[in-house]
Coordinates of C-alpha atoms in Angstrom, one line a residue:
M27 CA 0.0 0.0 0.0
S28 CA 1.5 3.4 -1.1
H29 CA 1.6 6.4 1.2
S30 CA 1.5 9.9 -0.3
R31 CA 1.2 13.6 0.4
T32 CA 1.1 16.7 -1.8
V33 CA 3.6 19.5 -1.3
E34 CA 4.1 22.9 -2.8
I35 CA 7.3 24.8 -3.6
E36 CA 7.4 28.4 -4.9
G37 CA 9.9 31.1 -5.5
H38 CA 13.1 31.2 -7.6
I39 CA 13.3 27.4 -7.4
I40 CA 15.0 26.7 -10.7
D41 CA 18.0 28.9 -10.8
S42 CA 18.6 28.4 -7.1
G43 CA 18.7 24.6 -7.5
T44 CA 15.8 24.0 -5.1
M45 CA 13.8 22.0 -7.6
Q46 CA 16.8 19.8 -8.4
R47 CA 17.5 19.2 -4.7
C48 CA 13.9 18.2 -4.1
F49 CA 13.7 15.8 -6.9
G50 CA 17.0 14.3 -5.9
A51 CA 15.9 13.9 -2.2
V52 CA 12.7 12.0 -3.2
M53 CA 14.6 9.5 -5.4
D54 CA 17.6 9.1 -3.1
L55 CA 15.2 8.1 -0.3
G56 CA 13.4 5.5 -2.3
G57 CA 10.2 7.5 -3.1
S58 CA 8.5 8.7 -6.2
F59 CA 6.9 11.9 -7.3
D60 CA 4.2 13.1 -9.7
V61 CA 4.4 16.8 -10.7
E62 CA 0.7 17.9 -10.8
Q63 CA 1.4 21.5 -11.7
F64 CA 4.6 23.4 -12.7
D65 CA 4.4 27.1 -13.5
V66 CA 7.8 28.4 -14.7
G67 CA 8.7 32.0 -14.2
T68 CA 9.2 33.5 -17.7
H69 CA 11.9 36.1 -16.7
E70 CA 14.6 36.5 -14.1
E71 CA 12.4 38.4 -11.6
A72 CA 9.4 36.0 -11.9
E73 CA 8.9 33.2 -9.4
S74 CA 8.0 29.6 -10.3
Y75 CA 5.5 27.3 -8.6
C76 CA 5.5 23.5 -8.3
R77 CA 2.9 21.2 -6.8
M78 CA 3.8 17.5 -6.6
R79 CA 2.5 14.4 -5.0
V80 CA 5.2 12.5 -3.2
S81 CA 4.7 8.7 -2.6
A82 CA 6.6 5.9 -0.6
D83 CA 5.9 2.3 0.2
D84 CA 5.7 3.0 4.0
E85 CA 4.9 5.9 6.3
G86 CA 8.4 6.1 7.7
T87 CA 10.0 6.6 4.4
L88 CA 7.4 9.1 3.4
Q89 CA 8.0 11.2 6.6
A90 CA 11.8 11.1 5.9
I91 CA 11.2 12.4 2.4
L92 CA 8.9 15.1 3.6
H93 CA 11.5 16.2 6.2
E94 CA 14.1 16.7 3.4
L95 CA 11.6 18.5 1.2
H96 CA 10.8 20.8 4.2
Q97 CA 14.5 21.7 4.6
N98 CA 14.4 22.9 1.0
G99 CA 11.3 25.1 1.4
A100 CA 8.5 22.7 0.5
V101 CA 5.2 22.9 2.5
L102 CA 2.3 20.6 2.7
E103 CA -0.7 21.6 0.6
D104 CA -3.3 23.3 2.7
P105 CA -0.9 23.5 5.8
S106 CA -2.2 23.5 9.3
D107 CA -1.2 25.8 12.1
V108 CA 2.0 25.1 13.9
T109 CA 1.7 22.4 16.7
L110 CA 2.7 23.9 20.0
V111 CA 3.4 22.1 23.3
A112 CA 4.3 23.8 26.6
A113 CA 7.8 23.1 27.9
P114 CA 7.4 20.8 31.0
D115 CA 10.3 22.4 32.8
D116 CA 13.2 24.9 32.5
K117 CA 15.7 23.6 29.8
V118 CA 13.4 20.7 28.9
V119 CA 11.6 20.6 25.5
P120 CA 8.8 18.3 24.5
P121 CA 9.5 15.1 22.5
D122 CA 9.7 15.6 18.8
F123 CA 10.4 19.3 19.2
Y124 CA 11.3 21.1 15.9
S125 CA 15.0 21.8 15.6
T126 CA 15.6 24.9 13.5
T127 CA 17.8 25.4 10.4
N128 CA 19.8 28.6 9.8
H129 CA 17.5 29.6 7.0
P130 CA 14.8 32.3 7.2
T131 CA 11.8 30.6 8.7
E132 CA 8.0 31.2 9.2
V133 CA 5.4 29.6 11.4
R134 CA 1.7 29.5 10.7
Y135 CA -0.2 30.6 13.8
D136 CA -3.9 31.4 13.9
G137 CA -4.0 31.2 10.1
E138 CA -1.3 33.7 9.5
W139 CA 2.4 33.2 8.6
I140 CA 4.8 34.8 11.1
D141 CA 8.5 35.4 10.6
V142 CA 10.8 33.7 13.1
E143 CA 13.1 36.2 14.8
R144 CA 16.8 35.5 15.6
I145 CA 17.0 32.5 13.4
E146 CA 20.0 30.1 13.8
M147 CA 20.5 26.4 13.6
D148 CA 19.8 23.8 16.2
C149 CA 17.4 25.8 18.4
A150 CA 13.9 25.3 19.7
L151 CA 11.2 27.5 18.0
I152 CA 9.0 29.4 20.5
V153 CA 5.7 31.1 19.8
D154 CA 4.4 33.8 22.1
P155 CA 0.7 34.4 21.3
D156 CA 0.8 37.8 23.0
G157 CA 4.1 39.5 22.1
P158 CA 5.4 42.8 23.4
D159 CA 2.9 44.7 21.1
G160 CA 0.0 42.3 21.7
E161 CA 0.6 40.4 18.4
P162 CA 1.9 36.8 18.1
R163 CA 5.6 36.5 18.0
A164 CA 7.9 33.6 17.0
Y165 CA 11.6 33.4 17.9
T166 CA 14.4 30.9 18.6
K167 CA 15.8 29.7 21.9
V168 CA 18.8 27.6 22.7
L169 CA 17.8 24.6 24.7
N170 CA 19.4 25.9 27.9
G171 CA 17.3 29.1 27.6
V172 CA 14.0 27.3 27.3
E173 CA 11.7 28.1 30.3
E174 CA 8.8 26.1 31.8
G175 CA 5.6 27.0 30.0
D176 CA 7.3 28.2 26.7
L177 CA 5.1 27.1 23.8
V178 CA 7.5 25.0 21.7
A179 CA 6.9 24.0 18.1
T180 CA 6.9 20.3 17.5
D181 CA 7.3 18.3 14.2
E182 CA 7.1 20.3 11.0
S183 CA 3.5 21.2 10.5
G184 CA 2.8 24.8 10.1
I185 CA 6.5 25.6 9.6
R186 CA 7.9 27.0 6.4
V187 CA 11.7 27.2 5.6
N188 CA 12.9 29.7 3.0
P189 CA 16.4 28.7 1.7
P190 CA 18.3 31.7 0.3
E191 CA 17.7 32.2 -3.4
R192 CA 20.1 33.4 -6.0
P193 CA 20.4 37.2 -5.8
R194 CA 18.9 38.9 -8.8
G195 CA 22.0 41.1 -9.4
S196 CA 25.7 40.2 -9.8
G197 CA 27.2 38.2 -6.9
G198 CA 30.7 39.4 -7.3
A199 CA 33.1 37.8 -4.7
F200 CA 30.0 36.7 -2.8
G201 CA 28.6 34.6 -5.6
F202 CA 25.5 32.6 -4.5
M203 CA 26.3 29.2 -3.1
Q204 CA 29.7 29.2 -4.9
G205 CA 31.2 27.3 -2.0
G206 CA 34.4 26.5 -3.7
V207 CA 37.8 26.8 -1.9
S208 CA 41.0 27.2 -3.8
S209 CA 44.4 28.6 -3.1
E210 CA 44.9 29.2 -6.8
R211 CA 42.2 31.9 -7.2
P212 CA 43.2 35.5 -8.0
S213 CA 43.4 36.4 -4.4
E214 CA 44.2 40.1 -4.9
S215 CA 41.1 40.7 -7.0
T216 CA 39.0 38.8 -4.4
I217 CA 40.4 40.8 -1.5
R218 CA 39.6 44.0 -3.4
E219 CA 36.0 42.9 -3.8
V220 CA 35.8 42.0 -0.1
A221 CA 37.2 45.5 0.7
T222 CA 34.5 47.1 -1.5
E223 CA 31.8 45.0 0.3
L224 CA 33.1 46.2 3.7
R225 CA 32.9 49.9 2.6
D226 CA 29.4 49.3 1.1
V227 CA 28.2 47.7 4.3
K228 CA 29.5 50.6 6.5
A229 CA 28.2 53.2 4.1
A230 CA 24.7 51.6 4.5
G231 CA 25.0 51.7 8.3
G232 CA 25.7 48.0 8.5
N233 CA 27.6 45.9 11.0
V234 CA 31.0 44.2 10.5
M235 CA 32.0 41.4 12.8
V236 CA 35.6 40.1 13.0
V237 CA 36.5 36.6 14.4
A238 CA 40.2 36.5 14.9
G239 CA 42.7 33.9 16.1
P240 CA 46.2 34.4 17.6
A241 CA 47.9 33.8 14.3
V242 CA 46.6 37.3 13.2
I243 CA 49.0 38.8 15.8
H244 CA 51.8 36.2 15.4
S245 CA 51.9 36.7 11.6
G246 CA 52.4 40.4 11.9
A247 CA 48.8 41.3 10.7
G248 CA 47.7 42.9 14.0
D249 CA 48.8 46.4 13.0
A250 CA 46.6 46.2 9.9
L251 CA 43.6 44.9 11.8
A252 CA 44.1 47.7 14.4
E253 CA 44.0 50.3 11.5
L254 CA 40.6 48.8 10.3
V255 CA 39.3 49.1 13.9
E256 CA 40.6 52.7 14.2
A257 CA 39.0 53.6 10.9
G258 CA 35.6 52.4 12.0
Y259 CA 35.4 49.2 9.9
V260 CA 35.0 46.8 12.8
D261 CA 31.8 46.9 15.0
S262 CA 32.4 43.7 17.0
L263 CA 35.3 41.4 17.7
S264 CA 35.0 37.7 18.8
A265 CA 38.2 36.1 19.9
G266 CA 39.8 34.2 22.7
N267 CA 42.2 34.7 25.5
G268 CA 45.2 33.9 23.3
F269 CA 44.4 36.5 20.7
A270 CA 44.1 39.3 23.2
T271 CA 47.1 38.1 25.2
H272 CA 49.4 38.1 22.1
D273 CA 48.1 41.5 21.0
L274 CA 48.7 43.0 24.5
E275 CA 52.1 41.3 24.8
R276 CA 53.0 43.1 21.5
S277 CA 52.2 46.4 23.1
L278 CA 54.0 45.8 26.3
Y279 CA 57.1 43.9 25.1
G280 CA 57.1 44.1 21.3
T281 CA 56.8 40.3 21.0
S282 CA 54.0 37.7 20.3
L283 CA 54.4 34.5 22.3
G284 CA 58.0 35.6 23.0
M285 CA 58.9 36.3 19.3
N286 CA 59.7 39.7 17.9
V287 CA 57.3 39.9 15.0
E288 CA 59.4 42.2 12.9
T289 CA 62.8 40.6 13.4
L290 CA 61.7 37.0 14.2
E291 CA 64.1 37.0 17.1
H292 CA 63.4 35.4 20.5
P293 CA 64.6 37.8 23.3
R294 CA 65.9 36.3 26.4
K295 CA 63.1 35.3 28.7
G296 CA 60.7 36.0 25.8
H297 CA 58.8 32.8 26.6
K298 CA 57.6 34.5 29.8
H299 CA 56.3 37.6 28.1
H300 CA 52.7 36.3 27.7
I301 CA 52.3 35.3 31.3
W302 CA 53.9 38.6 32.4
T303 CA 51.4 40.4 30.2
I304 CA 48.4 38.6 31.7
S305 CA 49.7 39.5 35.2
E306 CA 50.1 43.2 34.3
I307 CA 46.5 43.4 32.9
I308 CA 45.2 41.7 36.0
R309 CA 47.1 44.2 38.1
A310 CA 45.5 47.1 36.2
G311 CA 42.0 45.6 36.6
G312 CA 41.4 44.7 33.0
I313 CA 42.1 45.7 29.4
E314 CA 40.2 48.9 29.5
A315 CA 41.8 50.0 32.7
A316 CA 45.3 49.2 31.3
V317 CA 44.5 51.4 28.2
E318 CA 43.3 54.2 30.4
E319 CA 46.3 54.1 32.6
G320 CA 48.7 54.1 29.5
I321 CA 50.0 50.6 30.2
V322 CA 48.7 49.4 26.8
T323 CA 49.3 52.0 24.1
E324 CA 48.8 50.3 20.7
G325 CA 47.3 47.2 19.0
V326 CA 43.9 45.7 18.2
M327 CA 42.6 45.6 21.9
Y328 CA 43.8 49.2 22.4
Q329 CA 41.8 50.4 19.4
C330 CA 38.8 48.4 20.4
V331 CA 38.7 50.2 23.7
R332 CA 39.3 53.6 22.1
N333 CA 36.6 53.0 19.5
D334 CA 34.1 51.3 21.7
V335 CA 34.1 48.1 19.7
D336 CA 31.9 45.3 21.2
T337 CA 34.4 42.7 22.2
V338 CA 33.8 39.1 23.4
L339 CA 36.8 37.0 24.6
A340 CA 35.6 33.5 25.0
G341 CA 37.7 31.2 27.3
S342 CA 38.8 27.6 26.9
I343 CA 40.2 24.9 29.1
R344 CA 43.7 25.6 27.9
D345 CA 43.9 29.3 28.7
D346 CA 46.8 30.8 30.7
G347 CA 45.6 33.3 33.3
P348 CA 43.2 34.0 31.8
L349 CA 42.8 37.8 31.3
P350 CA 40.1 39.2 33.5
D351 CA 38.1 40.2 30.5
T352 CA 37.9 36.6 29.3
V353 CA 34.5 35.0 29.7
T354 CA 35.1 31.7 31.3
D355 CA 31.5 30.5 31.5
A356 CA 30.8 28.7 28.2
V357 CA 27.1 29.4 28.2
E358 CA 27.6 33.0 29.0
A359 CA 30.2 33.2 26.2
Q360 CA 27.8 31.6 23.7
D361 CA 25.1 34.1 24.6
A362 CA 27.4 37.0 24.1
I363 CA 28.7 35.7 20.8
R364 CA 25.1 35.0 19.7
D365 CA 24.1 38.6 20.3
Q366 CA 27.1 39.8 18.2
A367 CA 26.3 37.3 15.4
H368 CA 22.7 38.4 15.0
E369 CA 23.7 42.0 14.6
A370 CA 26.3 41.3 11.9
D371 CA 25.8 42.0 8.2
I372 CA 29.2 40.6 7.2
V373 CA 31.6 38.4 9.2
L374 CA 35.4 38.1 8.7
M375 CA 36.7 34.8 10.1
L376 CA 40.4 35.1 10.3
A377 CA 42.7 32.1 11.1
T378 CA 40.7 30.5 13.9
L379 CA 38.6 27.3 13.5
L380 CA 37.4 27.1 17.2
H381 CA 35.9 30.6 17.4
S382 CA 34.7 30.7 13.8
V383 CA 32.7 27.5 14.2
A384 CA 31.1 29.0 17.4
V385 CA 30.1 32.1 15.5
G386 CA 29.1 30.1 12.4
N387 CA 26.6 28.1 14.4
C388 CA 24.8 31.3 15.3
L389 CA 24.7 32.9 11.9
P390 CA 21.6 33.0 9.6
S391 CA 22.4 31.6 6.2
T392 CA 21.8 35.1 4.7
T393 CA 24.8 36.7 6.4
K394 CA 27.8 37.3 4.2
T395 CA 30.8 35.4 5.4
V396 CA 34.6 35.7 4.6
C397 CA 36.8 32.8 5.8
V398 CA 40.6 33.0 5.5
D399 CA 43.0 30.3 6.7
I400 CA 46.2 28.7 5.6
N401 CA 44.6 25.3 6.1
P402 CA 42.1 24.3 3.3
A403 CA 40.3 21.9 5.6
T404 CA 39.5 24.8 8.0
V405 CA 38.0 27.0 5.2
T406 CA 35.9 24.1 3.8
Q407 CA 34.5 23.1 7.2
L408 CA 33.5 26.7 8.0
L409 CA 31.9 27.4 4.6
D410 CA 30.0 24.1 4.7
R411 CA 28.1 25.4 7.8
G412 CA 25.5 26.9 5.5
S413 CA 26.2 30.5 4.3
A414 CA 24.7 31.1 0.9
Q415 CA 27.0 34.1 0.2
A416 CA 30.5 33.2 1.3
V417 CA 34.1 33.8 0.3
G418 CA 36.8 31.2 1.2
M419 CA 40.4 31.9 0.8
V420 CA 43.4 29.6 1.5
T421 CA 46.2 32.0 2.1
D422 CA 48.6 33.4 4.8
I423 CA 46.6 35.6 7.1
G424 CA 49.7 37.8 7.5
T425 CA 49.3 38.7 3.8
F426 CA 45.4 38.9 3.7
V427 CA 44.7 41.4 6.5
P428 CA 47.3 44.0 5.5
T429 CA 46.2 43.8 1.9
L430 CA 42.5 44.1 2.9
A431 CA 43.3 47.1 5.1
E432 CA 45.3 48.7 2.2
F433 CA 42.4 48.3 -0.2
V434 CA 39.7 49.4 2.3
L435 CA 41.5 52.5 3.3
E436 CA 42.7 53.3 -0.2
G437 CA 39.1 53.2 -1.4
E438 CA 38.0 55.4 1.5
D439 CA 40.7 58.0 0.5
A440 CA 39.5 57.9 -3.1
A441 CA 35.9 58.4 -1.9
V442 CA 36.9 61.4 0.2
A443 CA 38.8 62.9 -2.7
E444 CA 35.8 62.4 -5.1
A445 CA 33.5 64.0 -2.6
G446 CA 35.8 67.0 -2.3
E447 CA 35.9 67.4 -6.1
N448 CA 32.1 67.3 -6.2
A449 CA 31.7 69.8 -3.4

């Protein structure tokens, strides 16, 4: 006996590959489909519509197929309202709760589709029938944030996922779902396109987030990143205790992990510089206090304090010290990073797998992402987390950041000059 359901898919489903993925999912899972209606958009701005009946030999296989189709934006014909079950206790969700994707999502409540706020992957979906303005509200919560009585969405009924579609204009460096990673691409032209994007984001009042690893400082790229912060091109910084310690050590002793970045020499007792640095920052009462007292006079952290950049230093089990500014509670650090990620319009992930994965888990798929690392596996892993508009570059971070800063600031100078000529 065959089991079947009818689903609908609409939007720019052809050029974005959605239709191909849906057909493939049905066949890969052992089902079959019968397209009952297919209206193809006749120009690049027109949307397409498909209604198809999906069949399988048993109910379990059919549900597995419907799940995959749902992830690609398909909804059941004549969808019902979302199924909500109250959380039985704090941090406890109902069985079969709906686990979110990082794609824009809607829920159907009281016959109306509502956008889900603060979308990110692997969260519970909560509906508040009486939001702050008296209207229904839907939003995500991490499991440890769920409170007793929260109305949690279960299964996939009444939930619509909207995977990103190919932009109607030119994608440039951020080509839609390009996903390729190569060390042989023309890196200078790509960096120039990233620089243009940064300037455009800031000109539009957008938010730039930087995720940085210690290699940024150790490679000698810290000065260039500090220049970008000083020029106003960084709104938030997510890093770890090691990044901040290397940067502060550079200001206090001229070294990074005991090595002089300019001469590559290792001064006597240089291996102790990082722990001495931590001690001095603790003595001062924190990074901001050390800047105000004139103990720290340069570097990325100095510029972050001077320019009021939102900074989160997330700790790990291997940290020395740590610095008093380092958030050692993992859940608290996650929440702080999550707030940064949801404000970002573009994220630069610079030579750090650990912190970039943490941020990547919080990002909607619509956020533009730039990932740079000398290790191809790191770049591939980060881009595979689901951004639809991403740039991956396998290159030395010590070359990338100074070149990026040069192009960004060069473009800014040109814009100022042009504005002066037109005045």
